Coordinates of C-alpha atoms in Angstrom, one line a residue:
M1 CA -76.5 -170.3 47.1
T2 CA -73.7 -170.0 44.5
T3 CA -74.3 -169.3 40.9
I4 CA -73.5 -172.9 39.9
A5 CA -75.8 -174.3 42.6
T6 CA -78.6 -171.9 41.5
L7 CA -78.2 -172.9 37.9
S8 CA -78.1 -176.6 38.8
F9 CA -81.3 -176.1 40.9
I10 CA -83.1 -174.4 38.0
G11 CA -81.9 -177.1 35.6
R12 CA -83.1 -179.9 37.8
I13 CA -86.5 -178.3 38.2
L14 CA -86.9 -177.8 34.4
F15 CA -85.7 -181.4 33.7
G16 CA -88.0 -182.9 36.3
A17 CA -91.0 -180.7 35.2
Y18 CA -90.5 -181.7 31.5
F19 CA -90.9 -185.4 32.4
A20 CA -93.6 -185.0 35.1
Y21 CA -95.7 -182.9 32.7
S22 CA -95.3 -185.5 30.0
G23 CA -96.5 -188.2 32.4
Y24 CA -99.5 -186.1 33.3
N25 CA -100.2 -185.6 29.6
H26 CA -100.2 -189.4 29.2
F27 CA -103.2 -189.6 31.5
K28 CA -104.9 -186.4 30.4
N29 CA -104.8 -187.5 26.7
Q30 CA -104.7 -191.3 27.2
K31 CA -107.2 -192.0 24.5
A32 CA -105.4 -190.1 21.8
L33 CA -102.0 -191.3 22.9
T34 CA -103.3 -194.9 22.9
A35 CA -104.5 -194.5 19.3
Y36 CA -101.1 -193.1 18.3
A37 CA -99.2 -195.9 20.1
K38 CA -101.5 -198.4 18.3
H39 CA -100.8 -196.7 15.0
K40 CA -97.0 -197.1 15.7
G41 CA -97.5 -200.8 16.4
V42 CA -96.9 -200.7 20.2
P43 CA -98.2 -204.0 21.8
S44 CA -100.9 -203.4 24.4
P45 CA -101.0 -199.7 23.6
S46 CA -103.4 -198.7 26.4
L47 CA -101.3 -200.4 29.0
A48 CA -98.1 -199.0 27.5
V49 CA -99.5 -195.5 27.7
T50 CA -100.5 -196.0 31.4
V51 CA -97.1 -197.6 32.4
S52 CA -95.1 -195.0 30.5
G53 CA -97.1 -192.2 32.2
I54 CA -96.3 -193.7 35.6
L55 CA -92.6 -194.0 34.7
L56 CA -92.6 -190.4 33.5
I57 CA -94.2 -189.1 36.7
I58 CA -92.0 -191.1 39.0
G59 CA -88.9 -189.9 37.2
G60 CA -90.0 -186.4 36.8
V61 CA -91.0 -185.9 40.4
G62 CA -87.8 -187.5 41.6
F63 CA -85.7 -184.9 39.7
F64 CA -88.1 -182.1 40.6
L65 CA -87.8 -182.9 44.3
N66 CA -84.2 -184.0 44.1
I67 CA -85.0 -187.4 45.7
M68 CA -84.0 -190.9 44.7
I69 CA -82.2 -189.6 41.6
V70 CA -80.8 -193.0 40.6
Q71 CA -84.2 -194.6 40.7
A72 CA -85.8 -191.6 38.9
S73 CA -83.1 -192.0 36.2
I74 CA -83.8 -195.7 35.9
A75 CA -87.5 -195.1 35.6
L76 CA -87.0 -192.6 32.8
I77 CA -84.5 -194.7 31.0
A78 CA -87.0 -197.6 31.2
F79 CA -89.4 -195.2 29.4
M80 CA -87.0 -193.6 27.0
V81 CA -85.3 -196.6 25.4
P82 CA -88.3 -198.5 24.1
T83 CA -90.1 -195.2 23.3
T84 CA -87.2 -194.0 21.2
F85 CA -87.0 -197.1 19.1
M86 CA -90.8 -197.8 18.8
M87 CA -92.2 -194.4 18.4
H88 CA -89.5 -192.6 16.5
A89 CA -88.3 -195.2 14.1
F90 CA -87.3 -192.7 11.4
W91 CA -85.8 -195.4 9.2
K92 CA -89.3 -196.8 8.6
E93 CA -90.7 -193.5 7.3
K94 CA -91.2 -193.1 3.6
D95 CA -92.3 -189.4 3.6
A96 CA -89.3 -187.1 3.8
N97 CA -90.9 -184.6 6.3
A98 CA -92.1 -187.4 8.6
K99 CA -88.7 -189.0 8.4
M100 CA -87.0 -185.8 9.4
N101 CA -89.4 -185.1 12.3
E102 CA -88.9 -188.7 13.6
Q103 CA -85.1 -188.4 13.3
I104 CA -85.1 -185.2 15.3
S105 CA -87.2 -186.8 18.0
F106 CA -85.0 -189.9 18.0
M107 CA -81.8 -187.9 18.3
K108 CA -83.4 -185.7 21.1
N109 CA -84.3 -188.8 23.0
L110 CA -80.8 -190.2 22.6
A111 CA -79.4 -187.0 24.1
L112 CA -81.9 -187.3 27.0
I113 CA -80.9 -191.0 27.6
G114 CA -77.3 -189.8 27.6
A115 CA -78.1 -187.2 30.3
L116 CA -80.0 -189.8 32.4
L117 CA -77.1 -192.2 32.2
M118 CA -74.9 -189.6 33.7
F119 CA -77.0 -189.6 36.9
L120 CA -76.4 -193.3 37.5
N121 CA -73.1 -192.8 39.3

């Protein structure tokens, strides 16, 4: 395996594991995440946490195993876009620290969405 292939393999594993673990966390901490989603004004927060957990696991496992990458990307984009705008709406925050934290998360998510869009070709 070449150096580039090795680094690509490691990157894919890390990328997939990040999303798969986040999906697992949605089920492990469903009650707390549902309360947080409700606080953020997400409609049907319990269902949203369940569906988003499924999308995260599908996408993460797809990247981790290097299978169905386009479908994995679509699943993760379907999670990332609404989550970015609903959960990290920094423009709604009054507190400066909360605003900064939400803006950091918002921008991180935009970068992840950009990376996922690159896998759609």
